Structures are given as structure tokens and as C-alpha cells.
Tab-separated table of C-alpha atoms and ligand atoms in Angstrom:
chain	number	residue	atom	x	y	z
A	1	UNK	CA	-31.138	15.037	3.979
A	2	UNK	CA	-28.186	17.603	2.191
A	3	UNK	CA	-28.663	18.381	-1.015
A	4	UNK	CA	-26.056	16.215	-2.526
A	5	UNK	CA	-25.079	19.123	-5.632
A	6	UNK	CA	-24.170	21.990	-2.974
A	7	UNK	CA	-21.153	20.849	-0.549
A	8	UNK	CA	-20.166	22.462	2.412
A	9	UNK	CA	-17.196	22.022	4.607
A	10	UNK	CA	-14.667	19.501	3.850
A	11	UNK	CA	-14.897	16.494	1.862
A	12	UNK	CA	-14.372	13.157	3.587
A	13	UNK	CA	-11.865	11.163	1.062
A	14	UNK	CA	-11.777	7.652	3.454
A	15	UNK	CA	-10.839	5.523	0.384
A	16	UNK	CA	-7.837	3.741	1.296
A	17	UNK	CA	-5.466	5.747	-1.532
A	18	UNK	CA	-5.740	7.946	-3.132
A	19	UNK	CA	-5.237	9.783	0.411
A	20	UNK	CA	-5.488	13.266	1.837
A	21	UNK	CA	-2.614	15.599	0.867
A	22	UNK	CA	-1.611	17.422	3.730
A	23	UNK	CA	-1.724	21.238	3.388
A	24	UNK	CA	1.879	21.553	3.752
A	25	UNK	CA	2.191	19.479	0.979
A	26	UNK	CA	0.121	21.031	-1.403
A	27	UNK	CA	1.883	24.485	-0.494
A	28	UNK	CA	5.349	23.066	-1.268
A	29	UNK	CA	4.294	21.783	-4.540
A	30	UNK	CA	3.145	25.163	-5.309
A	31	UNK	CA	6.326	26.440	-6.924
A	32	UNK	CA	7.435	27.413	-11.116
A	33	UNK	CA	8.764	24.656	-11.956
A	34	UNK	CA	12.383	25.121	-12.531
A	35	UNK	CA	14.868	23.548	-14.525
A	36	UNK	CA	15.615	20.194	-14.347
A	37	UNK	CA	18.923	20.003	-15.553
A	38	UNK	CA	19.914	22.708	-13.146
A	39	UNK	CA	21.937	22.928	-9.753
A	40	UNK	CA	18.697	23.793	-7.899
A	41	UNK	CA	17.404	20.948	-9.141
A	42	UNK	CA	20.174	18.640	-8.106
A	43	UNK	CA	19.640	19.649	-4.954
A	44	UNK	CA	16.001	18.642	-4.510
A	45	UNK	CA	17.139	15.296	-6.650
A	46	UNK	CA	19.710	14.574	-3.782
A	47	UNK	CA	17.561	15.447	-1.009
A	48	UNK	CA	14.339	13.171	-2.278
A	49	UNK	CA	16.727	10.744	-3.232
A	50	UNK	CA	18.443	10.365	0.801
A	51	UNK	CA	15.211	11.173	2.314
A	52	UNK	CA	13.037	8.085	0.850
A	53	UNK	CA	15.888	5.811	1.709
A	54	UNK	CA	14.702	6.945	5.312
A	55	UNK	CA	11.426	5.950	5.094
A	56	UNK	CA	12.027	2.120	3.429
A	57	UNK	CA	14.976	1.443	5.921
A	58	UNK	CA	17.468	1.331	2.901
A	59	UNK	CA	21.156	2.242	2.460
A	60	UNK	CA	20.927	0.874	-1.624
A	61	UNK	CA	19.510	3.358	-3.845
A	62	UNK	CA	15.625	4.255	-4.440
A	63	UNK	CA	14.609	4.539	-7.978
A	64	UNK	CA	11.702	7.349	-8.346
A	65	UNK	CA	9.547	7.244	-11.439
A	66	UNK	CA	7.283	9.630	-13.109
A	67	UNK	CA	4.433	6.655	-13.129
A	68	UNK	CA	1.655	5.065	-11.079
A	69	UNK	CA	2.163	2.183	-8.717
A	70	UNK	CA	1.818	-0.125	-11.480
A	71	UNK	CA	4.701	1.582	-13.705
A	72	UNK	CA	6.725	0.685	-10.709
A	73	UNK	CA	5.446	-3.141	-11.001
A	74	UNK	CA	6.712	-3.541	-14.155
A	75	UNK	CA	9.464	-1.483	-13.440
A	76	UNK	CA	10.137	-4.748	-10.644
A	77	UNK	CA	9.670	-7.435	-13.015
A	78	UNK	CA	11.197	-6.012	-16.728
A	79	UNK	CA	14.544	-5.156	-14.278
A	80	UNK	CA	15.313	-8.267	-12.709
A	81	UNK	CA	13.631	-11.197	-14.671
A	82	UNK	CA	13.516	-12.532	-18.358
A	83	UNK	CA	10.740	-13.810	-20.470
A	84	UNK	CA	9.950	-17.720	-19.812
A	85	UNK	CA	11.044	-16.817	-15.866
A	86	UNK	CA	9.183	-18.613	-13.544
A	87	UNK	CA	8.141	-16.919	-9.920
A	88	UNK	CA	5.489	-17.968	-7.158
A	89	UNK	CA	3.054	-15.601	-6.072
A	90	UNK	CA	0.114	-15.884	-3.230
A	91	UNK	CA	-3.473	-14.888	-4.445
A	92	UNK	CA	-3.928	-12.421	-1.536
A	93	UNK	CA	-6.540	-10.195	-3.111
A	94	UNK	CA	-7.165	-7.713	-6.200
A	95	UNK	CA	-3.686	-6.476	-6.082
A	96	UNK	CA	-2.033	-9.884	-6.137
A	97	UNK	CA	-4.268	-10.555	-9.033
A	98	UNK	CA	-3.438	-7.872	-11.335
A	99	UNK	CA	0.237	-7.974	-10.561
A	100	UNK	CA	0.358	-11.663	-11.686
A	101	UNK	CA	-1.510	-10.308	-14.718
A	102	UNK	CA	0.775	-7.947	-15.782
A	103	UNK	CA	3.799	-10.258	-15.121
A	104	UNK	CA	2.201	-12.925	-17.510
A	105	UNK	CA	2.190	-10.142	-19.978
A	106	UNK	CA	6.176	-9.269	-19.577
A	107	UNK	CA	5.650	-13.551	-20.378
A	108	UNK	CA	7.042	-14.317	-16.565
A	109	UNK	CA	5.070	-17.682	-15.992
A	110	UNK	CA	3.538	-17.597	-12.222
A	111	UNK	CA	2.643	-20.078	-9.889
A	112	UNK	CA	-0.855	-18.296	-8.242
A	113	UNK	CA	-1.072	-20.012	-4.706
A	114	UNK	CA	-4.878	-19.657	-4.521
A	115	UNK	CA	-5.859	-17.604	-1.605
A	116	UNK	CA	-9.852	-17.034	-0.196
A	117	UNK	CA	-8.490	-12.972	-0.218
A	118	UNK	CA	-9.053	-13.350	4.074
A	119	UNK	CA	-5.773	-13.792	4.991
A	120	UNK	CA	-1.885	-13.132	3.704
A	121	UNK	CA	0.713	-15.110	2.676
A	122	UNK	CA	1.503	-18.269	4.844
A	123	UNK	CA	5.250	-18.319	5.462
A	124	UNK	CA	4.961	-21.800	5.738
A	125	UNK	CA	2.991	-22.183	2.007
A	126	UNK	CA	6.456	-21.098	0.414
A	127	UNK	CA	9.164	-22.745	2.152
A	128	UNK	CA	7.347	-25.979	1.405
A	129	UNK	CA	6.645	-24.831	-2.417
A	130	UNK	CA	10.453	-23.750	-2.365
A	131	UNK	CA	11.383	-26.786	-0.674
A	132	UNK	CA	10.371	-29.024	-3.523
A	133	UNK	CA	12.029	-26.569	-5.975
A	134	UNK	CA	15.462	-28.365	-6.330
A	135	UNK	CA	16.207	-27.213	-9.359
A	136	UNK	CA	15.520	-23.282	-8.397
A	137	UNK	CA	12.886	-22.757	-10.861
A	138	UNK	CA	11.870	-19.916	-9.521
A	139	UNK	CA	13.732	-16.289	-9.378
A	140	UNK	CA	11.044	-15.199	-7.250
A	141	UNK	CA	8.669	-15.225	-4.611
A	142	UNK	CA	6.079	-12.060	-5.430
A	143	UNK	CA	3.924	-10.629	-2.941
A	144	UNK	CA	1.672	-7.778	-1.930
A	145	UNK	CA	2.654	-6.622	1.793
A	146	UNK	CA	-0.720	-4.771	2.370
A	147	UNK	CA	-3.117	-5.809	0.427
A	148	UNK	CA	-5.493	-2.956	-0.172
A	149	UNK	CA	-8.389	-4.686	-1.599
A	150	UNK	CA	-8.802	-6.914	1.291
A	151	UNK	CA	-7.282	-4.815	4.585
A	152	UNK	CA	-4.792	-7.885	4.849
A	153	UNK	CA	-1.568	-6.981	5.719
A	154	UNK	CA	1.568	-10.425	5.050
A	155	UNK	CA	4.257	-11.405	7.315
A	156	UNK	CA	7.371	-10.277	4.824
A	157	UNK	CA	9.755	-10.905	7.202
A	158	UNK	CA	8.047	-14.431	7.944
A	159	UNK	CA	8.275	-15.091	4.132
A	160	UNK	CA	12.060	-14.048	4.061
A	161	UNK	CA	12.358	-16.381	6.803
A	162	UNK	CA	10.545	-19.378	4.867
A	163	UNK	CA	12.969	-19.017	1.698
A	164	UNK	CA	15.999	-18.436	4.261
A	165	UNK	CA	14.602	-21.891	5.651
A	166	UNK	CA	14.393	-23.395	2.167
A	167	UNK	CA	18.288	-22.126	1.052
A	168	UNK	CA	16.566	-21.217	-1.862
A	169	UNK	CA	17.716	-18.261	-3.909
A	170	UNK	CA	15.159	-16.538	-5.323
A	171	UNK	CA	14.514	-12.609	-5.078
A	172	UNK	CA	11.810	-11.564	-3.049
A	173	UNK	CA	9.779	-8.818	-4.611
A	174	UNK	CA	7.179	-6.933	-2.341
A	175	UNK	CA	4.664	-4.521	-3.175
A	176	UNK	CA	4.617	-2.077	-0.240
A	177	UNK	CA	2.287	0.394	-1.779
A	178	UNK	CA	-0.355	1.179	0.628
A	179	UNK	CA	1.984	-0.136	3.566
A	180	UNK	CA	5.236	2.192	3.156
A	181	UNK	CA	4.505	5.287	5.370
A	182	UNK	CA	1.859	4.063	7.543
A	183	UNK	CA	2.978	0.441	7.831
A	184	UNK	CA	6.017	-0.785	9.401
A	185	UNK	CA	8.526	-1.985	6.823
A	186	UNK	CA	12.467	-2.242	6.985
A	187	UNK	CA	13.484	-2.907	3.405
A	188	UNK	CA	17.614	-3.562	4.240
A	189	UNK	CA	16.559	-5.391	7.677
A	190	UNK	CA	13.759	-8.011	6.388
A	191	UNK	CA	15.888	-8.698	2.917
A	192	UNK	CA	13.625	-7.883	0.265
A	193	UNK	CA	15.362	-7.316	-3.056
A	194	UNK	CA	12.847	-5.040	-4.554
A	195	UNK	CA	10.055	-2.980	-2.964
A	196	UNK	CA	7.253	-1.209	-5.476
A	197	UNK	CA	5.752	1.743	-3.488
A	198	UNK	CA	3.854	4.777	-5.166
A	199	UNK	CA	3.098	8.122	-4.378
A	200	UNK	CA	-0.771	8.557	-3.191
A	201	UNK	CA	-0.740	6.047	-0.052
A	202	UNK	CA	1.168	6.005	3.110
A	203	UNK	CA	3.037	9.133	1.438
A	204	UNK	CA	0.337	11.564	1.286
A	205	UNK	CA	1.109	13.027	-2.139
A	206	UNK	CA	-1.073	13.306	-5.001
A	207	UNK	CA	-0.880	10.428	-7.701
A	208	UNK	CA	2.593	10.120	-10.028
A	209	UNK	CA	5.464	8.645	-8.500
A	210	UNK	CA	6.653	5.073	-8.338
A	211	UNK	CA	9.283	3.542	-6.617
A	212	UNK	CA	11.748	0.760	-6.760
A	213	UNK	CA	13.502	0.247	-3.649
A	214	UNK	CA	15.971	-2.387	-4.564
A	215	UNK	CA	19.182	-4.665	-3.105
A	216	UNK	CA	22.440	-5.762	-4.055
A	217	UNK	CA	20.983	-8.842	-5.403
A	218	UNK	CA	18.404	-7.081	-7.363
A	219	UNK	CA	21.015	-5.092	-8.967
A	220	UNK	CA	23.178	-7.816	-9.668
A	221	UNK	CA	20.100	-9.697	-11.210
A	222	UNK	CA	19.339	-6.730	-13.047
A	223	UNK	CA	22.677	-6.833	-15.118
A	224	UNK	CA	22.219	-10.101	-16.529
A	225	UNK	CA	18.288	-10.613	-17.737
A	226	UNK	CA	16.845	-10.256	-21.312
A	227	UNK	CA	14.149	-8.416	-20.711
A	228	UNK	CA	13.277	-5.261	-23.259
A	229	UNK	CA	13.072	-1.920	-21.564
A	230	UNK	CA	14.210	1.527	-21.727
A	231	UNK	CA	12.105	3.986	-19.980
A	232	UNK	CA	12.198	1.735	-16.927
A	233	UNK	CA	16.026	0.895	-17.037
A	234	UNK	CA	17.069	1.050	-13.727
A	235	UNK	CA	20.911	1.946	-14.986
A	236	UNK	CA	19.561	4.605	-17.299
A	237	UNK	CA	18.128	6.842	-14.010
A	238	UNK	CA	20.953	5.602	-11.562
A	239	UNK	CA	23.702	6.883	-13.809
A	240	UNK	CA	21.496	10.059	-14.096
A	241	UNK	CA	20.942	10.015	-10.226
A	242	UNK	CA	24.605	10.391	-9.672
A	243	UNK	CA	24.372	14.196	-10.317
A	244	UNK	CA	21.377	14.476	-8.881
A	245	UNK	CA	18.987	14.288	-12.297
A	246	UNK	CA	17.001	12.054	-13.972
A	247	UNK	CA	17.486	10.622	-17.489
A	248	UNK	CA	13.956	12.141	-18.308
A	249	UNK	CA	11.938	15.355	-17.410
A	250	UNK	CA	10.944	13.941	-13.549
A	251	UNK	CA	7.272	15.095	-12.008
A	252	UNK	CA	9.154	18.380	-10.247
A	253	UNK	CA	6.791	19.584	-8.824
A	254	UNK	CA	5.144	16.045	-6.657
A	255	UNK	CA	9.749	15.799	-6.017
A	256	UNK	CA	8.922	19.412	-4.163
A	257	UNK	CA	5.581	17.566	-2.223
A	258	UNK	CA	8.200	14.326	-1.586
A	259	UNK	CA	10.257	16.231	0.242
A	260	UNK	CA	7.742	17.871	2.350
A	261	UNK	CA	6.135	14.567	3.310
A	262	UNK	CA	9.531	12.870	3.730
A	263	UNK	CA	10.348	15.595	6.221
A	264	UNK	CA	6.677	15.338	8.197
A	265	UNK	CA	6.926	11.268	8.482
A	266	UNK	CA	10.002	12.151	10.316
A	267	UNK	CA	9.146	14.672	12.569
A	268	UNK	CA	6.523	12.429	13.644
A	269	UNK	CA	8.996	9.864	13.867
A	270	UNK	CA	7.935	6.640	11.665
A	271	UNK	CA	7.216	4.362	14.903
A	272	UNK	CA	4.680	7.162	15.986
A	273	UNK	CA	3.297	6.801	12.958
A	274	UNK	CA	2.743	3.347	12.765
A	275	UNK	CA	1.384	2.887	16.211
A	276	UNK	CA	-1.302	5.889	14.667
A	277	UNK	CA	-2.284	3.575	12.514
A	278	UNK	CA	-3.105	0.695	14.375
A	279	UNK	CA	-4.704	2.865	16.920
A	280	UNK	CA	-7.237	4.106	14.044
A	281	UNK	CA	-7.922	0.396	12.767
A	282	UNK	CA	-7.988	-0.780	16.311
A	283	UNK	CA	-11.109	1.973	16.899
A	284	UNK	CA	-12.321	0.967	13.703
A	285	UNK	CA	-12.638	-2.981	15.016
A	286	UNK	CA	-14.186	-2.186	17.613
A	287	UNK	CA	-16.997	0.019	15.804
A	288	UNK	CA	-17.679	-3.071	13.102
A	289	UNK	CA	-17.808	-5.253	15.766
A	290	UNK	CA	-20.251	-3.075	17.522
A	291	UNK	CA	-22.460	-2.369	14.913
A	292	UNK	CA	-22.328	-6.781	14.277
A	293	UNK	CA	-20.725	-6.544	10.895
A	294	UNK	CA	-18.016	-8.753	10.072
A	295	UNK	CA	-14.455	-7.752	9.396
A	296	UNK	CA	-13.083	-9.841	5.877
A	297	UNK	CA	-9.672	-10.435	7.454
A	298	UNK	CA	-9.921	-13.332	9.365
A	299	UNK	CA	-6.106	-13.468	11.094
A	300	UNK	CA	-5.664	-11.239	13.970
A	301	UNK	CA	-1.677	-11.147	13.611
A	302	UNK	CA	-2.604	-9.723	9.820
A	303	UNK	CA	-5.132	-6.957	10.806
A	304	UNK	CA	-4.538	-3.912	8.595
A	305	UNK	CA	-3.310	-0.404	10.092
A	306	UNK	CA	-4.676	1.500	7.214
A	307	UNK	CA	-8.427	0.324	6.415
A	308	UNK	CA	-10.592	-2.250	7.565
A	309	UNK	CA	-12.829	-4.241	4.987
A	310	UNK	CA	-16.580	-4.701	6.439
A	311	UNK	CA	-18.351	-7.801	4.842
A	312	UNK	CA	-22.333	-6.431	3.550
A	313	UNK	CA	-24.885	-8.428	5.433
A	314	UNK	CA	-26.615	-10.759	2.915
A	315	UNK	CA	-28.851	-9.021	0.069
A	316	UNK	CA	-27.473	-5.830	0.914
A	317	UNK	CA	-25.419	-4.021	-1.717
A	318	UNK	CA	-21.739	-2.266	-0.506
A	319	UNK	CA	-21.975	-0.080	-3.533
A	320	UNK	CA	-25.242	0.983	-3.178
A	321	UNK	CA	-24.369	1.770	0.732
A	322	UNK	CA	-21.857	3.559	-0.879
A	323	UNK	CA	-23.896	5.304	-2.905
A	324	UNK	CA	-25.858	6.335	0.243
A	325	UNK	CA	-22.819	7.282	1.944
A	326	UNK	CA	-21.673	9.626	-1.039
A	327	UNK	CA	-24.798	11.363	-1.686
A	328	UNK	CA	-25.972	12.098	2.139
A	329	UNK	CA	-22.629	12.919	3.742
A	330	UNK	CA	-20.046	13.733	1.075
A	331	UNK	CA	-17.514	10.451	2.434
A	332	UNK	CA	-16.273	8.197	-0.062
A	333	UNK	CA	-15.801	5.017	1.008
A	334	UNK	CA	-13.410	2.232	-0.537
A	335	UNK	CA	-15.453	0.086	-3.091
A	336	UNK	CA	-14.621	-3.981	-3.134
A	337	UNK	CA	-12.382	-4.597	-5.882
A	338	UNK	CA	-12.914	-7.970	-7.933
A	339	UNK	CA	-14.664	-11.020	-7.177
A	340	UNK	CA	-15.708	-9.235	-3.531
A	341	UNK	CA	-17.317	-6.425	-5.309
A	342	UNK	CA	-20.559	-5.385	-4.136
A	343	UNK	CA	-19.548	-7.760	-1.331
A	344	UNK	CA	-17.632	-5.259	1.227
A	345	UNK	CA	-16.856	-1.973	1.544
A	346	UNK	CA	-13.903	-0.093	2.811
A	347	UNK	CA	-12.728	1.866	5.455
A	348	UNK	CA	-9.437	3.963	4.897
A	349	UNK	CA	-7.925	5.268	7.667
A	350	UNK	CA	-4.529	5.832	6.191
A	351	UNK	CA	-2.164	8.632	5.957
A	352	UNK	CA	-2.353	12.297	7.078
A	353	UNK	CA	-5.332	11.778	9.675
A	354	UNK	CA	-6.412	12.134	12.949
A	355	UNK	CA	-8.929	11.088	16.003
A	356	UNK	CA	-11.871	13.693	14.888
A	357	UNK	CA	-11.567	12.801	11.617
A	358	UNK	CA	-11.985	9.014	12.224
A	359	UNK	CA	-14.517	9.728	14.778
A	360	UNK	CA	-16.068	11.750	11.785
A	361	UNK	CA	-15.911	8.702	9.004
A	362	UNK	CA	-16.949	6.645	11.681
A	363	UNK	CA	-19.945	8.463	12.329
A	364	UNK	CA	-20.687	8.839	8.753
A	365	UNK	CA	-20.625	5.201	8.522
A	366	UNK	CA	-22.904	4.502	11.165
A	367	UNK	CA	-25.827	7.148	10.015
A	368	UNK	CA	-26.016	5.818	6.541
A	369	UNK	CA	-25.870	2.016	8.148
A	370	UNK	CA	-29.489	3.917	8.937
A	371	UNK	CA	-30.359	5.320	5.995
A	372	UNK	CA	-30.055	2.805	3.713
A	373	UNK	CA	-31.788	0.509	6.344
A	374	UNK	CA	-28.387	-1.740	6.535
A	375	UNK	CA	-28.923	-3.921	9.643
A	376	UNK	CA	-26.974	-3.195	12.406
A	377	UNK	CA	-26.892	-2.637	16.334
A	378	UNK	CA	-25.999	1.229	17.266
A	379	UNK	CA	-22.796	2.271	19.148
A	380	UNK	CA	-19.896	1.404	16.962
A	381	UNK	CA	-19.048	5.290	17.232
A	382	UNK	CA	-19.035	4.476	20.971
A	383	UNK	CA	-16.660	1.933	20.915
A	384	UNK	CA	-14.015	3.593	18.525
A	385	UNK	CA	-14.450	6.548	21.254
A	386	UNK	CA	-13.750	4.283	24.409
A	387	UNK	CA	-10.667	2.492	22.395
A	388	UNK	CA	-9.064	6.154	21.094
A	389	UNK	CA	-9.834	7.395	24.784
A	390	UNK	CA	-8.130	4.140	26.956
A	391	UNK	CA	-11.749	3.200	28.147
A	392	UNK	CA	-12.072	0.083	25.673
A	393	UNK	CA	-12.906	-2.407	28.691
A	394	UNK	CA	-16.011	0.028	29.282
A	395	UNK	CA	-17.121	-0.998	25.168
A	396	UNK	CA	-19.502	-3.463	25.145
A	397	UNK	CA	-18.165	-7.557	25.318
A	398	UNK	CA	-18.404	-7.410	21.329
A	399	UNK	CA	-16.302	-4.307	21.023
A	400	UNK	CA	-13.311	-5.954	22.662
A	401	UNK	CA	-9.969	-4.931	21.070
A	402	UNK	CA	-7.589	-7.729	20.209
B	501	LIG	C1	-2.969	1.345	-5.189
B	501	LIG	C2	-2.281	0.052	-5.276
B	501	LIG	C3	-1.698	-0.390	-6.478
B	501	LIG	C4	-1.867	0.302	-7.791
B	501	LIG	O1	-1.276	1.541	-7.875
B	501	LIG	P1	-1.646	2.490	-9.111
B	501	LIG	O2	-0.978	3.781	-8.728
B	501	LIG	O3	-3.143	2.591	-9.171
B	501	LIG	O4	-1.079	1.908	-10.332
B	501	LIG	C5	-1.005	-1.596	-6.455
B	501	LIG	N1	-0.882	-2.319	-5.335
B	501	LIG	C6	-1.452	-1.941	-4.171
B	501	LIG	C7	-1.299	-2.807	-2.959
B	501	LIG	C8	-2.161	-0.755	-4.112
B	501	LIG	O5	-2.724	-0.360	-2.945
């Protein structure tokens, strides 16, 4: 066994966000930062601007904060809605949680369509709700595209289809965080009025950006609701944006890492991307299935690209596993958030990756599954191999790949 206080080598950060910064990344961050009111700084300002329209399939403009991915929730809700607003939302997991939370703090009253955090949102769940909605009530439908707690990843163009279906007109407000970058998404082509992203998923970037990706509708909504805010204002940084600036001091230096990552999501080319992703978490199926754990998302058609959720056997501990996993092989692991903690544990397999270094958190997986005397049959590292190699119909019956 290492001695967990000397580390060699590389650690393994398999958390599903924050993510590995790729190299590149870090070196183009590593610049004096310059003056923000200046015309190299425009520059930059343009270029970050045009380049993260790219990546959430937007011609409407992309509001980047100096914040976490929760600035950038309440960025969603203070913009568009008033106090005493009512919205639906679907209970999909952690995330869904505390955004309702903080909306009933901005005094937005939500409907919470209770969820068992195993599946997404059900299309058909809110064109009924909406259905019944004569009046319009709501000014929303809120929901979390991938939900991170639960490796869950919604329909949203199924749900845009459902309040299409129901002529209703509320906005529909997605939180993309942990999808955008990794996940497909088409902002402009699915209809959503405003997408919340951050920095430290998909993106690849340290923590401390948020985004608002947002329509014509959103816009227009955001012109005529009560709602206090300043630092948030979506016209304050817009009219700033127009000569490339911000109407504060922005995070230069993460704008300098943007650009970088903007620039390798598209050299890859965003479809390659995605089917990466689904490659990992289809290698990562076939390991929990091997080793006769259970996966916590329960829908094929929602399996998540960027980390898989493995349900503890019963009177085992996912922390303490954790734990194990931490102090023997220097991986962290994803911890359950919520009412499932202690319950699962958490793959990532998001961002700037690749085969050995699945193959690696794989294997890191399985030995402490020994060590802390988890039960479980061996050759999940096996399976991954034979699905990232094409020789999946050689895994055994278990393993099989849906
Ligand atoms: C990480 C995450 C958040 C929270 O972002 P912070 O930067 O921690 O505020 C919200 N929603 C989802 C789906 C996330 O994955």
C-alpha cells in the first residue's frame, strides 16, 4: 500500500467537475494580465464572445460572468422573471434541488415535479402539467440537462417539444453545466431561451465563469420584469460587450484559458467530441456491469456521456470506498450529493481525457472494490477494454453495451 502523504506521478481528478485543465490551457492563462479597458483586450472580449456562441449553437449573444455556475442561475432567474412568478421544475437530482432553492429565494414560487433522481424529465410530465395551465401561470419550465449528481442526462428537445405541444408560452430555462462541451446541445436549434453553463465542466477551465446563453424571447422577457439586480443585469454587460468590454473588471486571465479551450473543442470538432464521451461511459457500463454493481440511471435513452453513478451494495459505505480510493491510489472519485449520499459514488469521465486514462480510473476503481472488501466479480477493466477496442461481443453476457 503507497504511502498516502508522498505522491508520485499524476493525480487522478475523476470527479465529474471540477475537470482536468488541459496543459494548453493552463499555458495560455499564463499571461500579465493586461488592461481591461484596452484594445488588446477588446480583442480577446470579441473573440471569447464569437467563439462560445460556437460551442452552444447560438447566433444571440452569450453573457460571460466572473461567477460560479450558480451566479449564472440566478443570473437566469433575476433576468427574466419577477417575484410572485410561478415556474415548473422536475426534481431530477441535487442540482434540480438547489436551483429550485435558490429560485424560492429570488421569491419565484415552483412547482417541484417529484422525481426518484433515476431518470430525467418526462416530456410527457409537462405538456400535461402545461396542458391544464390555461391561464399561463407559469413563465417557465426549469430544468437541469445533465444532471451531475445522478449521471442522468433530459430530453431538452423532447421538453421543447411537450410545451410546443401544449401552445403554451413559457420560457424554457436549462442548466447545461456539466453537458455543454461534452454533451450534445444546440441552444438556437432545440429553442431554449436561456442556458446556465460554467466554466470547470465540459470546458476544461479552472472554476470562475458563468454563462447565460439566452434568446430573443429571453431578452424580450428580460425588459419587462421587476426583479432587483445590478451586477447580473444582462443590459449592463451587453451594452459593455458592444466594444468588446465588460461593465466590470472580467476574470482575464480564465477569458485567455476560454479561448484556448474554445479553439481545442473545435479542432476536435464538437461531434467528435461527443461521440468521446459516450464511448468513455459506454466502457464505463460495461465495467459496472461486470463487476455486478448497479448503474442509478435507470433509462437507457438518458445514459450520461460524462460520469456514470454506481449504486454501493447494501451496508457498504460510497464515501468510505472513497476514502479507500483517495488514500491508496491518489483518484478522487465523485461523492453522492444529497439524499443519495453515502449511497453511490461517481465516475467522471468528462472533459479533456482519453482511453489510458479511463482504463487508468477504471482500474483504480476495480483494485480498491478489493481493498475495501466491496463485493464484486473481477473483469470490469476487461470489459471497458473489449468496448474501447470494438471486441465488446467478446465481454462477458453481463458486459453487453446498450
Ligand atoms: C457543477 C454544477 C452546478 C454548480 O456550479 P457551481 O460552479 O458549483 O456553482 C450546477 N448545476 C450542475 C448541473 C452542475 O454540474
Amino acid at each position: 500500500m503507497s504511502n498516502a502523504s508522498v505522491r508520485t506521478g499524476r493525480h487522478f481528478l475523476q470527479i465529474p467537475g471540477p475537470t482536468n485543465v488541459p496543459d494548453r490551457v493552463l499555458r495560455a492563462m499564463d499571461m500579465p494580465t493586461i488592461d481591461h479597458r484596452g484594445p488588446e483586450f477588446a480583442q480577446l472580449g470579441f473573440d471569447v464572445i464569437e467563439g462560445s456562441k460556437k460551442i452552444f449553437k447560438t447566433r444571440n449573444p452569450v453573457i460571460i460572468y466572473p461567477s460560479s455556475g450558480t451566479g449564472a442561475w440566478e443570473a437566469a432567474i433575476v433576468n427574466t422573471l419577477s417575484p410572485g412568478d410561478k415556474v415548473l421544475m422536475v426534481e431530477t437530482g441535487q442540482f434540480a434541488t438547489l436551483w429550485r432553492a435558490l429560485a424560492e429565494r429570488m421569491k419565484i414560487e415552483v412547482e417541484f415535479v417529484p422525481g426518484d433522481w433515476r431518470r430525467g424529465v418526462n416530456p410527457e410530465d409537462i405538456e400535461a402539467r402545461l396542458l391544464k395551465d390555461k391561464q399561463h401561470s407559469f413563465k417557465a419550465v426549469m430544468v437541469v440537462h445533465s444532471e451531475t449528481s445522478t449521471g442522468v442526462v433530459s430530453r431538452i428537445h423532447e421538453v421543447r417539444k411537450a410545451i410546443d405541444n401544449a401552445r403554451h408560452p413559457a420560457l424554457l430555462m436549462v442548466d447545461s453545466i456539466s453537458g455543454l462541451g461534452a454533451i450534445e446541445y444546440d441552444h438556437d436549434g432545440w429553442g431554449v431561451d436561456v442556458t446556465v453553463c460554467c466554466s470547470q465542466k465540459g470546458l476544461m477551465l479552472p472554476p470562475g465563469l458563468g454563462f447565460n446563453a439566452i434568446s430573443d424571447k429571453a431578452l424580450a422577457a428580460s425588459k419587462s420584469n421587476s426583479s432587483i439586480r445590478s451586477y447580473w443585469d444582462w443590459h449592463e454587460v451587453l451594452n459593455a460587450n458592444k466594444t468588446g468590454s465588460w461593465s466590470y473588471t472580467p476574470a482575464t486571465n480564465l477569458l485567455y484559458g476560454l479561448k484556448e479551450a474554445v479553439a481545442m473543442l473545435l479542432e476536435e470538432g464538437l461531434d467528435n467530441v461527443f461521440a468521446r464521451h459516450k464511448r468513455y461511459s459506454a466502457a464505463t457500463r460495461a465495467a459496472v456491469a461486470a463487476w455486478g454493481l448497479e448503474n442509478l440511471c435507470q433509462d437507457p435513452r438518458e445514459y450520461s456521456p460524462i460520469l456514470t453513478a454506481v449504486v454501493m451494495p447494501e451496508g457498504h459505505d460510497a464515501d468510505q470506498f472513497r476514502k479507500v480510493t483517495l488514500e491508496n491510489f491518489d483518484m478522487s472519485l465523485g461523492s453522492g450529493l444529497g439524499k443519495i449520499k453515502g449511497k453511490v459514488f461517481r465516475i467522471g469521465h468528462i472533459g479533456h481525457f482519453n482511453d489510458l486514462m479511463l482504463m487508468g480510473t477504471l482500474s483504480g476503481v476495480e483494485m480498491a472494490l478489493t481493498v475495501a472488501k466491496v463485493p464484486h466479480n473481477k473483469g470490469g477493466v476487461l470489459a471497458a477494454m473489449d468496448v474501447l477496442t470494438g471486441r465488446a461481443g467478446a465481454a462477458p453476457a453481463k458486459a453487453a453495451v446498450a
